[in-house]
PDB file of C-alpha atoms in Angstrom:
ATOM      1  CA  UNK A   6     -34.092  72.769  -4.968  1.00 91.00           C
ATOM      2  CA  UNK A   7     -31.989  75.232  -2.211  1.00 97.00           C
ATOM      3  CA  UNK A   8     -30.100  73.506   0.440  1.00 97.00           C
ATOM      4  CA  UNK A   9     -30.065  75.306   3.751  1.00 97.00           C
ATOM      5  CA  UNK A  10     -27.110  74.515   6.215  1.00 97.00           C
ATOM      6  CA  UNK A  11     -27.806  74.081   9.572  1.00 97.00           C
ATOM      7  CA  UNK A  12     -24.616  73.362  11.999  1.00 96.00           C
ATOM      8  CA  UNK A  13     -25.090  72.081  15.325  1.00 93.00           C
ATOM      9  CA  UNK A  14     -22.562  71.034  17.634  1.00 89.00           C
ATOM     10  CA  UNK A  15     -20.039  70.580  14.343  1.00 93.00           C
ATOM     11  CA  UNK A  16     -23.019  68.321  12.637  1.00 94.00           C
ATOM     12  CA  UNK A  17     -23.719  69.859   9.099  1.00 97.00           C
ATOM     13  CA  UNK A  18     -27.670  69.111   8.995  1.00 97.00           C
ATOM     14  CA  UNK A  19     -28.861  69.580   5.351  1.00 98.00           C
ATOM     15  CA  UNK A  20     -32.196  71.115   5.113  1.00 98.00           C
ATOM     16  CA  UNK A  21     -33.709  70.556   1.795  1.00 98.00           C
ATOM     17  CA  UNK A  22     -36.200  73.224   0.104  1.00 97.00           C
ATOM     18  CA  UNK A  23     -38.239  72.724  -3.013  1.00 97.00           C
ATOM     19  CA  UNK A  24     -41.516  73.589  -4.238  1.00 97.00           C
ATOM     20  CA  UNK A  25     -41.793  70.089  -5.856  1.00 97.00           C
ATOM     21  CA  UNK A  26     -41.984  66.466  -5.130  1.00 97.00           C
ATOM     22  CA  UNK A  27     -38.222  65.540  -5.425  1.00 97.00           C
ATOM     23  CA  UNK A  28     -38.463  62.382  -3.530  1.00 96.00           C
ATOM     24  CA  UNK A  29     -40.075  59.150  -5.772  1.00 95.00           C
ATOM     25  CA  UNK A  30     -38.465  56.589  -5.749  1.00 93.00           C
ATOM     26  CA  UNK A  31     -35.389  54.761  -3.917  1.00 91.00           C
ATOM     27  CA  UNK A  32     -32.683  55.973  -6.669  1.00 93.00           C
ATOM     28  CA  UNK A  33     -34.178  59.694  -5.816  1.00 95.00           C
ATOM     29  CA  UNK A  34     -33.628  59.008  -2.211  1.00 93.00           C
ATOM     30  CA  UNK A  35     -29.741  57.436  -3.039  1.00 92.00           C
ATOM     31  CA  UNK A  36     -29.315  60.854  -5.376  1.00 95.00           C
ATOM     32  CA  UNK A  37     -30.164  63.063  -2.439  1.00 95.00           C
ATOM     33  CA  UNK A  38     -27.759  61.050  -0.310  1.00 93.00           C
ATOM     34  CA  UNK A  39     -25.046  60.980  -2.341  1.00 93.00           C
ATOM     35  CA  UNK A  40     -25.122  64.844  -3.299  1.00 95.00           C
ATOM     36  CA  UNK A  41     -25.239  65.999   0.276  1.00 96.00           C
ATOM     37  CA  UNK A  42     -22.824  63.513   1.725  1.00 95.00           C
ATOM     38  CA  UNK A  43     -20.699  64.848  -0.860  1.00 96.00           C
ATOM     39  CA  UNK A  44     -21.196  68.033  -0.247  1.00 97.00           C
ATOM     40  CA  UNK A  45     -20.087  67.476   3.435  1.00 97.00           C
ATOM     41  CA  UNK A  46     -23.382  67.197   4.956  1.00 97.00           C
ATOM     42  CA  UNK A  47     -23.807  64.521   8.152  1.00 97.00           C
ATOM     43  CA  UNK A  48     -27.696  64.626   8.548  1.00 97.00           C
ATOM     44  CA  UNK A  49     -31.006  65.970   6.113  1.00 98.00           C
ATOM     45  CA  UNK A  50     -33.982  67.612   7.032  1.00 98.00           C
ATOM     46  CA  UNK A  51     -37.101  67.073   3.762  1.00 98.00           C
ATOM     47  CA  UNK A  52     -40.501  67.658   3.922  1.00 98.00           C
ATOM     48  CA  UNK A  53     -43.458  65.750   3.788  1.00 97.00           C
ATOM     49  CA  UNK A  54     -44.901  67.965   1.031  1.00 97.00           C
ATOM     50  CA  UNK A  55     -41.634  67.407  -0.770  1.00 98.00           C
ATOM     51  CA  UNK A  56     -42.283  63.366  -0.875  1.00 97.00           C
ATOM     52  CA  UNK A  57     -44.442  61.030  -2.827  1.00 96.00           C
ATOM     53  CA  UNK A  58     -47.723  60.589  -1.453  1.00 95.00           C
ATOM     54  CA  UNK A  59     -47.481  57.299  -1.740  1.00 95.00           C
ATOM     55  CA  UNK A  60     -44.426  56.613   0.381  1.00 96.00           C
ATOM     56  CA  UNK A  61     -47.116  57.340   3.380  1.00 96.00           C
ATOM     57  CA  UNK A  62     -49.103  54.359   2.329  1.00 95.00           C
ATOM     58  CA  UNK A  63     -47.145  51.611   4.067  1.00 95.00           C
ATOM     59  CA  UNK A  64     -48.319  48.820   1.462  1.00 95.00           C
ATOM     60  CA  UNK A  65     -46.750  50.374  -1.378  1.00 94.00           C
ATOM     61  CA  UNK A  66     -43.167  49.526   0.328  1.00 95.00           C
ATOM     62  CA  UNK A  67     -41.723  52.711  -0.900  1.00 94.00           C
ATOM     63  CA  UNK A  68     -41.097  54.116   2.086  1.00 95.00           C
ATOM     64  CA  UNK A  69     -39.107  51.110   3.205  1.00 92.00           C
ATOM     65  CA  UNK A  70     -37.311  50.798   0.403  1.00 93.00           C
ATOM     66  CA  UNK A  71     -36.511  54.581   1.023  1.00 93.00           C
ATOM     67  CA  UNK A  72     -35.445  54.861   4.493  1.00 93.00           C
ATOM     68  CA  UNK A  73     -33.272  51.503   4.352  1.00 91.00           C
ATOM     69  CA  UNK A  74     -31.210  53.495   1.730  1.00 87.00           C
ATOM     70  CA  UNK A  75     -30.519  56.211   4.113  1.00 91.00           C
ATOM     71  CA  UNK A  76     -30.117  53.931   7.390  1.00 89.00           C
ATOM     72  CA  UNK A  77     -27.887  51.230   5.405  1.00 89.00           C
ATOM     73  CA  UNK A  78     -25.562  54.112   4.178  1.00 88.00           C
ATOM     74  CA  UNK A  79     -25.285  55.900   7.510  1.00 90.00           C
ATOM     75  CA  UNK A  80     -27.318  59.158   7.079  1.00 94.00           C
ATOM     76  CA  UNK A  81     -29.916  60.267   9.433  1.00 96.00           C
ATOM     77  CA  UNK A  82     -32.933  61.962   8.093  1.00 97.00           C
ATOM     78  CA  UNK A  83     -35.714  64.058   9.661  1.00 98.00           C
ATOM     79  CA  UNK A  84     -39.105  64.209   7.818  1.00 98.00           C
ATOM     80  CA  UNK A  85     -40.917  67.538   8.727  1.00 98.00           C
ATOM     81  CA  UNK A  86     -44.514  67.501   8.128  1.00 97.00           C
ATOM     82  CA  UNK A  87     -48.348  66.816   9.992  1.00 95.00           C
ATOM     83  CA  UNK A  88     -48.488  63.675   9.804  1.00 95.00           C
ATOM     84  CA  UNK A  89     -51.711  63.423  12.093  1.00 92.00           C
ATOM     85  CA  UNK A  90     -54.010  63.657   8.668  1.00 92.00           C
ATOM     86  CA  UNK A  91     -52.684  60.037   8.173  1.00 91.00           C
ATOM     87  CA  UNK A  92     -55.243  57.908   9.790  1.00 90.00           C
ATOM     88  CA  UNK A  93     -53.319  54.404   9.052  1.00 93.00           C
ATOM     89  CA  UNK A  94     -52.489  52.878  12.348  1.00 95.00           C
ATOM     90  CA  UNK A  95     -49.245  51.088  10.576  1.00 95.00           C
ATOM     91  CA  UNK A  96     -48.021  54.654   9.681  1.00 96.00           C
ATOM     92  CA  UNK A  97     -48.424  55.806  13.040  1.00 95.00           C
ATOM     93  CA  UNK A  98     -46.799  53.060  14.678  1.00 96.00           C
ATOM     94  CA  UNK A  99     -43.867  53.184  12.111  1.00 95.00           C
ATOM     95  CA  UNK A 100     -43.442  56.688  12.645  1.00 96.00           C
ATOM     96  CA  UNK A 101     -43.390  55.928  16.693  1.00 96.00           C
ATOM     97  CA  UNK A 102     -40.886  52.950  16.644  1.00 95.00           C
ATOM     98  CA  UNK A 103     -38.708  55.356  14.017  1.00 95.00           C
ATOM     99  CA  UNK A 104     -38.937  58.216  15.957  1.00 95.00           C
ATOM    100  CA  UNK A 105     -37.034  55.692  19.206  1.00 94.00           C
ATOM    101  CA  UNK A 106     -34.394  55.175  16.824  1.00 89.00           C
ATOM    102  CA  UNK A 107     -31.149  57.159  15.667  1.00 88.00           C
ATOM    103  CA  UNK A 108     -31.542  56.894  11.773  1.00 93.00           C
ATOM    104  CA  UNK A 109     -34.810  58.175  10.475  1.00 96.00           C
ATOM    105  CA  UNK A 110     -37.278  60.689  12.480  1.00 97.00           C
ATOM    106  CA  UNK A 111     -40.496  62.530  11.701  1.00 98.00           C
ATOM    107  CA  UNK A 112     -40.946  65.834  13.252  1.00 98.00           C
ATOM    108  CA  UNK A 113     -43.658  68.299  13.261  1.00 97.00           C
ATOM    109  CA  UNK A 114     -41.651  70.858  12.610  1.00 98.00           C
ATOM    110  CA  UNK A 115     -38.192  72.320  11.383  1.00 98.00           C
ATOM    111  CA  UNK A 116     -36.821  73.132  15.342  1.00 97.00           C
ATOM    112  CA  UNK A 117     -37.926  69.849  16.101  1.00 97.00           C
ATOM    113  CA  UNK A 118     -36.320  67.958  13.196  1.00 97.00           C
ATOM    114  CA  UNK A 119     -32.597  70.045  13.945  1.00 96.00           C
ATOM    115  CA  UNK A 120     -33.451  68.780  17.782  1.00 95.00           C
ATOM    116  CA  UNK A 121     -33.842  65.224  17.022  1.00 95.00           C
ATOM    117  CA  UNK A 122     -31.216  65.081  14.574  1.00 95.00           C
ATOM    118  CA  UNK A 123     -28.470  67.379  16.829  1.00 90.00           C
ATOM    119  CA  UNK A 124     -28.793  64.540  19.473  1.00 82.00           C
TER     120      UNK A 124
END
């Protein structure tokens, strides 16, 4: 996995690239926290292709479990990916009522994730 820094307006956005799934569970999702908050980082850009499929299927409760990790311990993430090839009406509407908020956003694409998360 390569970390790419992106710093906006003094926020140190940590964009993660990998070629593998590096996001399974909720103790992945606390590792990845804890290594870039460490490292100085304030926000985190990861990629749909970089995340369980089964986070996207909302009765699993992964994703929850997830993104309550990274809202409860204060670090924003982007999700870059096309999330239109999900046809579940409770994704879509999660993804719409997270994009309103502050703590977790899905973007289509990298300059929209560093836009959403620069804010």
């Amino acid at each position: 996995m390569k970390i790419e820094t992106h710093t906006i307006n003094s926020i140190k956005i940590g964009e993660l690239i990998s070629d593998q799934i590096i996001l399974k569970t909720p103790e992945d999702g606390l590792e990845i926290f804890g290594n870039l908050y460490y490292q100085g980082f304030d926000k985190i850009i990861l990629y749909e292709k970089n995340i369980i499929p089964d986070f996207f299927d909302l009765k699993t409760k992964i994703a929850g479990e997830i993104l309550q990790k990274f809202a409860q311990y204060g670090m924003p993430l982007a999700i870059v990916g096309d999330f239109s090839k999900f046809e579940s009406k409770s994704l879509n509407d999660f993804i719409f009522e997270s994009n309103k908020g502050k703590h977790i956003n899905f973007a289509i694409s990298k300059s929209e994730a560093i836009k959403a998360l620069s804010k």
